Coordinates of C-alpha atoms in Angstrom, one line a residue:
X1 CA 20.9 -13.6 9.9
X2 CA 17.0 -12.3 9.9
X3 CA 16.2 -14.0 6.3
X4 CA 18.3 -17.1 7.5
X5 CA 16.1 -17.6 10.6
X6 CA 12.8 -17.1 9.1
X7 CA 13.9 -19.7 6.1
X8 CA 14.5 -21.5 9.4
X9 CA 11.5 -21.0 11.0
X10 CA 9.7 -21.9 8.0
X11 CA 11.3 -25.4 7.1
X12 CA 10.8 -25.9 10.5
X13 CA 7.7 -25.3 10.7
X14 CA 6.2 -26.7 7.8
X15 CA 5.7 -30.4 9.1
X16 CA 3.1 -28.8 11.5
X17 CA 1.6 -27.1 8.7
X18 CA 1.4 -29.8 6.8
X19 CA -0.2 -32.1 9.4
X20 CA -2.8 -29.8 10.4
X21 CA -3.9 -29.4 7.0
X22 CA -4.0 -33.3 6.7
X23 CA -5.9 -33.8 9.9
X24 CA -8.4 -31.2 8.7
X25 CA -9.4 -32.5 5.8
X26 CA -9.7 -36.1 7.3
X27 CA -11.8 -35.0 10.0
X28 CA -14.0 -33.3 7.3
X29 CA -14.6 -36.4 5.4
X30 CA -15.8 -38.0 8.5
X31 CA -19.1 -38.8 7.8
X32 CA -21.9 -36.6 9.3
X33 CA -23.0 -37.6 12.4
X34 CA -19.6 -37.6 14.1
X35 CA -18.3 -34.6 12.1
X36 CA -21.0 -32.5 13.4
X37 CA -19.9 -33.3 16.7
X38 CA -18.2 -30.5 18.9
X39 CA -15.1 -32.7 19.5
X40 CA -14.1 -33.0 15.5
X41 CA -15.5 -29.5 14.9
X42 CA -13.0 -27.7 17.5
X43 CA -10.0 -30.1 16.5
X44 CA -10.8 -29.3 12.4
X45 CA -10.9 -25.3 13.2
X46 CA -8.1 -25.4 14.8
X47 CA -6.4 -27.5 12.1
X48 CA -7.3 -25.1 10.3
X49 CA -5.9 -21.8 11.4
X50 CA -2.4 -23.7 12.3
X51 CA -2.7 -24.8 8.4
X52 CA -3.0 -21.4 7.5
X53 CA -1.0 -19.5 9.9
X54 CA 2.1 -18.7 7.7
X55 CA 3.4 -15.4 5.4
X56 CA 3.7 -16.1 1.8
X57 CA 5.5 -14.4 -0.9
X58 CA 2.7 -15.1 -3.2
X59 CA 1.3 -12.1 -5.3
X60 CA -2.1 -12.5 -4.9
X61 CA -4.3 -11.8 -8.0
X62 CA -6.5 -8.8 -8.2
X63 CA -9.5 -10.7 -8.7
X64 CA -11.6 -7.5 -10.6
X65 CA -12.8 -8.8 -13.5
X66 CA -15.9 -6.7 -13.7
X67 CA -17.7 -3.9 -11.8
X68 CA -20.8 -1.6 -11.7
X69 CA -20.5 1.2 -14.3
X70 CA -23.9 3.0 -14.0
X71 CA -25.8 -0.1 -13.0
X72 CA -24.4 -2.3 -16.1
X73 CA -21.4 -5.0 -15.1
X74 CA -18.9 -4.0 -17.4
X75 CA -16.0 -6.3 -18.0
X76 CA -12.5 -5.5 -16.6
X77 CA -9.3 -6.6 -17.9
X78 CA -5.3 -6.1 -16.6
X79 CA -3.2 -5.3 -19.1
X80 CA 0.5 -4.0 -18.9
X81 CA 0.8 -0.1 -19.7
X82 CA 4.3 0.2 -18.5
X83 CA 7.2 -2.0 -16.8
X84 CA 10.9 -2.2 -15.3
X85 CA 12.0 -4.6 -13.6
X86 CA 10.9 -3.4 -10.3
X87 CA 7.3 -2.3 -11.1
X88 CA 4.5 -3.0 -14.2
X89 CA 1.8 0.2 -14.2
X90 CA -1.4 -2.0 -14.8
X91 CA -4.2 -0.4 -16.7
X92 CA -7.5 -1.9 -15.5
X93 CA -9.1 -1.4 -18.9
X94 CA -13.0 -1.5 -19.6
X95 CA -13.3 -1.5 -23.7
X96 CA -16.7 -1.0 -23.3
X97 CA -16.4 2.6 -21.3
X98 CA -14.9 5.8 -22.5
X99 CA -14.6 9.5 -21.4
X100 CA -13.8 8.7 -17.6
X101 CA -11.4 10.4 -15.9
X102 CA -8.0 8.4 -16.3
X103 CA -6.4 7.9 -12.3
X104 CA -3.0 6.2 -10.9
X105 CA -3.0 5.2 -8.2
X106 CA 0.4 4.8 -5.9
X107 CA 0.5 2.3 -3.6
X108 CA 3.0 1.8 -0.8
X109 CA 6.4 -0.5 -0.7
X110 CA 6.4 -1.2 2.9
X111 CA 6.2 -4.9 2.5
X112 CA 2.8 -6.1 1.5
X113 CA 1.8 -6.4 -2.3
X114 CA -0.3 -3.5 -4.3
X115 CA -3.5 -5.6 -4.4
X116 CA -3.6 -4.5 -0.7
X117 CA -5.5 -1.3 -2.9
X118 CA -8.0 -3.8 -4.1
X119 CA -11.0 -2.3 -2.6
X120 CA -9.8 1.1 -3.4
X121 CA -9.1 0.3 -6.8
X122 CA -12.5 -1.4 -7.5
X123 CA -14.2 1.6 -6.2
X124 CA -12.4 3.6 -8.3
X125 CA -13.6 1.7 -10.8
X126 CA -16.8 2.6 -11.2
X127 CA -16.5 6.1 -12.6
X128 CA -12.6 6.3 -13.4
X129 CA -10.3 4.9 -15.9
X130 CA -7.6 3.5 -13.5
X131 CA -3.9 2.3 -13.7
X132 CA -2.4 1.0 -10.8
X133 CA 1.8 1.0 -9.7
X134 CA 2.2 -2.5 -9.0
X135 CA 5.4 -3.2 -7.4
X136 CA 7.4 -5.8 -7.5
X137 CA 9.3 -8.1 -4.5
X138 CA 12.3 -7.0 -4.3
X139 CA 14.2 -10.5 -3.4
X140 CA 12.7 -11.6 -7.3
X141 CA 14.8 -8.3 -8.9
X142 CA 18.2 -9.3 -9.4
X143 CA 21.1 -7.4 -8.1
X144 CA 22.6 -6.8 -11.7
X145 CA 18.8 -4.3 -12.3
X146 CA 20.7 -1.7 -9.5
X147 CA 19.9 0.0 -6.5
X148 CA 16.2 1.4 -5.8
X149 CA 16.1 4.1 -3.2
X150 CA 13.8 7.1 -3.2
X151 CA 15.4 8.7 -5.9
X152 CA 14.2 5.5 -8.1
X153 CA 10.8 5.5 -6.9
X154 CA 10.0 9.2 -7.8
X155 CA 11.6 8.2 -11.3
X156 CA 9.1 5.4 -11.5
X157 CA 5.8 8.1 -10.3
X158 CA 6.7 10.8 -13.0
X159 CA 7.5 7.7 -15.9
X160 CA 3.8 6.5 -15.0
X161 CA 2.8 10.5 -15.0
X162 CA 4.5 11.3 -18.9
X163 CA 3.5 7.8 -20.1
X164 CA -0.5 8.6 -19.2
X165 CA -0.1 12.4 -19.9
X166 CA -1.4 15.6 -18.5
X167 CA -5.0 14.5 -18.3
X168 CA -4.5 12.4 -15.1
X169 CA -5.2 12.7 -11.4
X170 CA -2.8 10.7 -9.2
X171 CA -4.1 9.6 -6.1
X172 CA -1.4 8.1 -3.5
X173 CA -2.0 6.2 -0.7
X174 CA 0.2 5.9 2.4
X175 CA 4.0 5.9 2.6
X176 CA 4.1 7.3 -1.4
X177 CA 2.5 10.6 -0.3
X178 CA 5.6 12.7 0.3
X179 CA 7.5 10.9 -2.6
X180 CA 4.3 11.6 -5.3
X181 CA 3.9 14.8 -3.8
X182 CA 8.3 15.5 -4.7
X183 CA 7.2 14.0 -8.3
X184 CA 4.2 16.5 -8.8
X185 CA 6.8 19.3 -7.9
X186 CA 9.6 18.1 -9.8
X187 CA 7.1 18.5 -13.0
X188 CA 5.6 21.6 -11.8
X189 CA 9.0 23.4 -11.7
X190 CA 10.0 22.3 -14.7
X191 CA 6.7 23.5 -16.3
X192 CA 6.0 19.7 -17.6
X193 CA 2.9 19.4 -19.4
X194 CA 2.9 15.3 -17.7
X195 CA 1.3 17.9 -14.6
X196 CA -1.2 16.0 -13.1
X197 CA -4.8 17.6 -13.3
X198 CA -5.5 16.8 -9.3
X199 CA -3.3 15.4 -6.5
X200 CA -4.8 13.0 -4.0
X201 CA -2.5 12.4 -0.5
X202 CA -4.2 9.7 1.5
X203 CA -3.0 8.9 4.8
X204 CA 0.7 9.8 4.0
X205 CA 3.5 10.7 6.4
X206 CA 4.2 14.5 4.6
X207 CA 5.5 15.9 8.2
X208 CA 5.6 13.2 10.7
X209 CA 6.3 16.1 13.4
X210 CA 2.4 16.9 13.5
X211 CA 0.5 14.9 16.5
X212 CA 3.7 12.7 16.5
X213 CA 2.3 8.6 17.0
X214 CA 4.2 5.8 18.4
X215 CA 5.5 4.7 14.8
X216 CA 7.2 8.0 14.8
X217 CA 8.7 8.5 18.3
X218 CA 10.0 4.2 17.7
X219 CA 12.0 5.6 14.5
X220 CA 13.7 7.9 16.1
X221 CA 14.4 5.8 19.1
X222 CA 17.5 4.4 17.7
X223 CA 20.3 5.7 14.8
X224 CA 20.2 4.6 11.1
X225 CA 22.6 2.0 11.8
X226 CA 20.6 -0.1 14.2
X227 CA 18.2 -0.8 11.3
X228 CA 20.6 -1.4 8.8
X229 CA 22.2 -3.8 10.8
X230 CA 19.2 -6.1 12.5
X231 CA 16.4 -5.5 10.0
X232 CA 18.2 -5.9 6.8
X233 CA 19.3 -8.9 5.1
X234 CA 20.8 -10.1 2.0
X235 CA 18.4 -12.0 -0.4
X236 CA 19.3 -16.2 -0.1
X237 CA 20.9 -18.1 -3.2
X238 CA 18.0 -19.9 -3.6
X239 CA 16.4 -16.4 -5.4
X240 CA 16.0 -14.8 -8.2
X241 CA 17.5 -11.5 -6.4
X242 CA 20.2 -12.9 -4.6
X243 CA 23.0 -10.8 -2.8
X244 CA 20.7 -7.7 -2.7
X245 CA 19.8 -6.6 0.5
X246 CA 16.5 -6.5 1.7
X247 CA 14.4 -5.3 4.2
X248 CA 11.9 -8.5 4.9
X249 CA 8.2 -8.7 3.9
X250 CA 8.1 -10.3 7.3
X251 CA 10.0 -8.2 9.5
X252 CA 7.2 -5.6 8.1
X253 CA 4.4 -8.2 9.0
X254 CA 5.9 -8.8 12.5
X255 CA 6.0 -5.0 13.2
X256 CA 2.3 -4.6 12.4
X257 CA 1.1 -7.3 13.8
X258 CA 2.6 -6.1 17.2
X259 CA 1.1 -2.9 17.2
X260 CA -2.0 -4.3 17.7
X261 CA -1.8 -8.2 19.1
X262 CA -5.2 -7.8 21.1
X263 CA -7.0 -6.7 17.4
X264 CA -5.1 -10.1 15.6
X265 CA -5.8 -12.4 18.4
X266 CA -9.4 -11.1 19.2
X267 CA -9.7 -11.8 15.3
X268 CA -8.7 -14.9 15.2
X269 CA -10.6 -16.4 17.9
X270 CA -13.4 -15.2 15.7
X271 CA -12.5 -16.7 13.1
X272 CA -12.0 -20.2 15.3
X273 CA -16.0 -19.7 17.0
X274 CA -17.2 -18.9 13.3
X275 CA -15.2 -22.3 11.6
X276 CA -16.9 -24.6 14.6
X277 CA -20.0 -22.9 14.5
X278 CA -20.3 -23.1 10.8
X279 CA -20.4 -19.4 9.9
X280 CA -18.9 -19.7 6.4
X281 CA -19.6 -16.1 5.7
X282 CA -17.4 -15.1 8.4
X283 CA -14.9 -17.4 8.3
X284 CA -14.5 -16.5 4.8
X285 CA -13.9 -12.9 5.3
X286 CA -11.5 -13.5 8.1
X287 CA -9.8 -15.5 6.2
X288 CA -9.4 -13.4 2.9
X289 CA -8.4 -10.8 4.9
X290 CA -5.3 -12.9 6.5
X291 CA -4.6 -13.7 3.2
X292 CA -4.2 -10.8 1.9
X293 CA -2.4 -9.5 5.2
X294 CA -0.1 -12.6 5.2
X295 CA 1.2 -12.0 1.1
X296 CA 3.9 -9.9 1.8
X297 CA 7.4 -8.7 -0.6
X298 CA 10.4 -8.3 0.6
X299 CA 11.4 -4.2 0.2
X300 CA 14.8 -2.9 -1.4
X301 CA 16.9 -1.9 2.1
X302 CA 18.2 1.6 0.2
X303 CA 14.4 2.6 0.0
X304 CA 13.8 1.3 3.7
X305 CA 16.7 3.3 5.2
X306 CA 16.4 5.6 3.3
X307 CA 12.2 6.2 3.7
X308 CA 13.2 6.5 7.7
X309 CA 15.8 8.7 7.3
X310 CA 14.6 11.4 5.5
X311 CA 10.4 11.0 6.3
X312 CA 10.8 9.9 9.6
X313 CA 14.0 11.0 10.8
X314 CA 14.9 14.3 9.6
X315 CA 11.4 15.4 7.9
X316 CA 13.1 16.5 4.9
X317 CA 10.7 17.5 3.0
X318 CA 8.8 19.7 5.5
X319 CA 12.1 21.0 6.2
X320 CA 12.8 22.3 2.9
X321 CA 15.4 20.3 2.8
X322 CA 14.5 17.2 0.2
X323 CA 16.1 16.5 -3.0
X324 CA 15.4 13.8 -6.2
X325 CA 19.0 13.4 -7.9
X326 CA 20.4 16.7 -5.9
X327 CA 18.5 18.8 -7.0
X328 CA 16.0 21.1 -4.8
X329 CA 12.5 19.9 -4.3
X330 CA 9.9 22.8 -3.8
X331 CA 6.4 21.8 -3.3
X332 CA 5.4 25.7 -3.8
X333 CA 6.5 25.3 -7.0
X334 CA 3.0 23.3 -7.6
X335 CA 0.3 25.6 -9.4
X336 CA -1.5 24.3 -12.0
X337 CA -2.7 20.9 -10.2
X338 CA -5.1 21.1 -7.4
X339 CA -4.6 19.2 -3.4
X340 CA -6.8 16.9 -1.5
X341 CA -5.7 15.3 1.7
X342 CA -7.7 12.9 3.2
X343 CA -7.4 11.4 7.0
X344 CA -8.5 9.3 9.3
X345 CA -9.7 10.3 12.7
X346 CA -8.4 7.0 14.8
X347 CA -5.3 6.5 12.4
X348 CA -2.9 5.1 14.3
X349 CA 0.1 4.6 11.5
X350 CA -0.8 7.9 10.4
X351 CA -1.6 10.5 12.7
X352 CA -4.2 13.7 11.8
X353 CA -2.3 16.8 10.4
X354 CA 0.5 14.6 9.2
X355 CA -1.0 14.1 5.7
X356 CA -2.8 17.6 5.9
X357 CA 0.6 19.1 6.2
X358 CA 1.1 19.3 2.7
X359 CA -1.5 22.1 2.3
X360 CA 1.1 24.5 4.1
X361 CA 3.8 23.3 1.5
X362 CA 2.0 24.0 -1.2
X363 CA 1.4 27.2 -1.2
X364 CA 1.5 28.1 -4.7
X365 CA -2.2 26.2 -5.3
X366 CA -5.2 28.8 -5.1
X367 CA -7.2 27.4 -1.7
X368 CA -10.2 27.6 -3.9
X369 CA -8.5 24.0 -5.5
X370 CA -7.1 23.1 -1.9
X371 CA -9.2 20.7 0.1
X372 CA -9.2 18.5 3.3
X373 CA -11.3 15.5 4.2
X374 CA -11.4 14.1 8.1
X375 CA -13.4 11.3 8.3
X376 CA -14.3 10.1 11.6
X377 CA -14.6 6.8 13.1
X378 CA -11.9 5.5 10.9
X379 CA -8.4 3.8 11.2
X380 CA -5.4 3.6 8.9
X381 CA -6.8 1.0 6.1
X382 CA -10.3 2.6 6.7
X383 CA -9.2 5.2 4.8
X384 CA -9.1 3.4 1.6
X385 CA -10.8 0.0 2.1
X386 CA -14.4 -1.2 4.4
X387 CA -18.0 1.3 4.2
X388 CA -16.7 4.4 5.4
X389 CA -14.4 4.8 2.5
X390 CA -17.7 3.4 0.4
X391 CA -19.7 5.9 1.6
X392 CA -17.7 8.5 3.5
X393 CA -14.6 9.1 1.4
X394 CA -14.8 8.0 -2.2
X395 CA -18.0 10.8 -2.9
X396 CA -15.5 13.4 -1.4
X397 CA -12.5 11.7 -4.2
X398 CA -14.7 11.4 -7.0
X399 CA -16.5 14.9 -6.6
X400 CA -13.1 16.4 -6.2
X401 CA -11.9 14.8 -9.1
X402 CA -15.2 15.5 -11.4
X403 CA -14.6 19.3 -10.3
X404 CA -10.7 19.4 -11.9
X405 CA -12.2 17.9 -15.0
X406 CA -14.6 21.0 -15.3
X407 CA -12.1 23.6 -14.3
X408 CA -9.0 23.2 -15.5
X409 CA -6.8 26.3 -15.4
X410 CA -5.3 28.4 -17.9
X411 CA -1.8 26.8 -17.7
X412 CA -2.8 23.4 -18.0
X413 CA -5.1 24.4 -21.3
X414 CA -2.1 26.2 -23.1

């Protein structure tokens, strides 16, 4: 029933879309006189949000085709390192650079697309050779390609880890932290040389009991079944993956957006004063950001259910208590690859200590290659996108991962 009525809500919907967008663009050919007046400038910009005003399941592109290496624009291309059908690792490759540290990154699958990561990734950039997990919406997979729960997913991180090697630093951001941080000690215990060289956590729900939030106390709040029967759905006929179930892009969206309605609004109303005022530059930006916001993929429901379950719900791995394919996980097993957490003081999704946690699971790193970063005066996505993680975070990343290339211990060497 929830993909049926927002297939619903869409059709219905569209007609309004569609006629705002036509009324906009009829009031801007208006010639210039009356279009500048504040009648047809109100009307247009508020043609224009109603236009816009809609989630898509559109991938949207990347759009890094070059970047800053050492004052020089170097070109960047995309190009296919590794694929299934649920997920394509995408080397952002620069021909004319060589000798930077190589870096995945692992994004979330919580129901918006990987190029969420785009700042992150262009930052990255600069001074690091970077492939990116780009996952796929789930409602294009079809059902025949399986299951994908979180067993699947840490398959997926420690393919990515043996296809790029032991010379790698995996940063994750987000939800993947406790599943990467699972994949790092499934390699570490079975003395794997794929070991990564450094291990980034970013803003990742490792023990959700620390400064609990309201996204924690809200999964608790009701069993396992609840979820799997209101905010599941199977995928329609009319795609690709129909018949799997699904836990919708937009459900996701709805949930965000209603964490914060006062932030959305008051951002939106900008966006309306800066489109009759004439403010391109702002309007732009608001826009772009919407856009981005509003792309969102539909999530396999076994990796939903089973992300709230056993993160949210019964803290497994804190516990001790997590598994990959039944068999034991032990972060303590990690020795050879060195820890930094990084947190945002105002995260809200995220609370501090929750992603910092994983320093008293990993006990078998020396603290010497143990670190933690706080950065104040920043939110969840602060943490990886805007000028705090410009200027505040990425020096801390890229100094930590510049030190593991210097230092590389024994183990790692034989």
């Amino acid at each position: 029933m929830l993909y049926t009525a927002y297939e619903w809500q869409r059709r219905l919907s569209a007609p309004a879309r569609t006629t705002s967008a036509l009324t906009a663009r009829a009031l801007e050919g208006l010639p210039a006189p009356l279009a500048a007046l504040p009648g047809p400038r109100r009307v247009r910009a508020l043609c224009q949000i109603v236009a816009g005003a809609r989630p898509t399941h559109d991938r949207p592109d990347w759009g890094i085709d070059s970047v800053p290496v050492d004052g020089v624009e170097t070109e960047v291309y995309q190009r296919p390192a590794l694929s299934t059908p649920f997920a394509t690792v995408l080397h952002f490759a620069k021909p004319a650079v060589s000798g930077q540290p190589q870096v995945l990154v692992v994004g979330p699958m919580s129901g918006h697309f990987a190029t969420l990561l785009r700042p992150t990734v262009r930052t990255l950039l600069a001074d690091h050779d970077v492939y990116v997990v780009d996952w796929h919406n789930a409602r294009d997979i079809p059902a025949v390609e399986g299951r994908f729960g979180l067993d699947e997913y840490i398959d997926h991180v420690l393919a990515a880890l043996r296809h790029l090697g032991p010379d790698t630093h995996v940063l994750a951001v987000c939800q993947p932290a406790p599943l990467v941080l699972a994949a790092v000690a499934v390699l570490a215990a079975d003395g794997d040389p794929a070991q990564p060289r450094s291990l980034t956590l970013m803003a990742g729900p490792v023990d959700t009991r620390v400064n609990p939030n309201r996204v924690n106390s809200t999964a608790d709040r009701r069993p396992l079944s609840f979820y799997e029967r209101f905010l599941t759905s199977p995928v329609p006929a009319r795609y690709a993956g129909a018949g799997r179930r699904v836990y919708p892009g937009v459900a996701q969206l709805t949930a965000f957006m209603s964490m914060n309605p006062r932030r959305h609004l008051k951002a939106h109303v900008g966006l309306y004063r800066a489109l009759v005022t004439g403010d391109a530059q702002k309007a732009a930006s608001t826009r772009e950001f919407y856009d981005e916001y509003g792309a969102v993929m539909d999530v396999p429901a076994e990796f939903y259910l089973e992300t709230l379950q056993r993160v949210f719900m019964e803290h497994d791995l804190p516990r001790g208590t997590f598994t990959w394919r039944g068999r034991p996980v032990d972060p303590a097993a990690i020795r050879d690859t060195a820890l930094l957490t990084v947190e945002g003081a105002q995260d809200d999704l995220c609370s501090p200590g929750q992603t910092e946690a994983a320093h008293g699971l990993c006990t078998g790193i020396p603290p010497e290659r143990r670190r933690h970063h706080l950065q104040d005066g920043v939110g969840h996505y602060g943490v990886f996108a805007g000028s705090r993680w410009e200027t505040g975070i990425y020096p801390v990343v890229r100094e930590f991962i510049a030190d593991q290339e210097v230092a590389r211990p024994e183990a790692v060497v034989r």
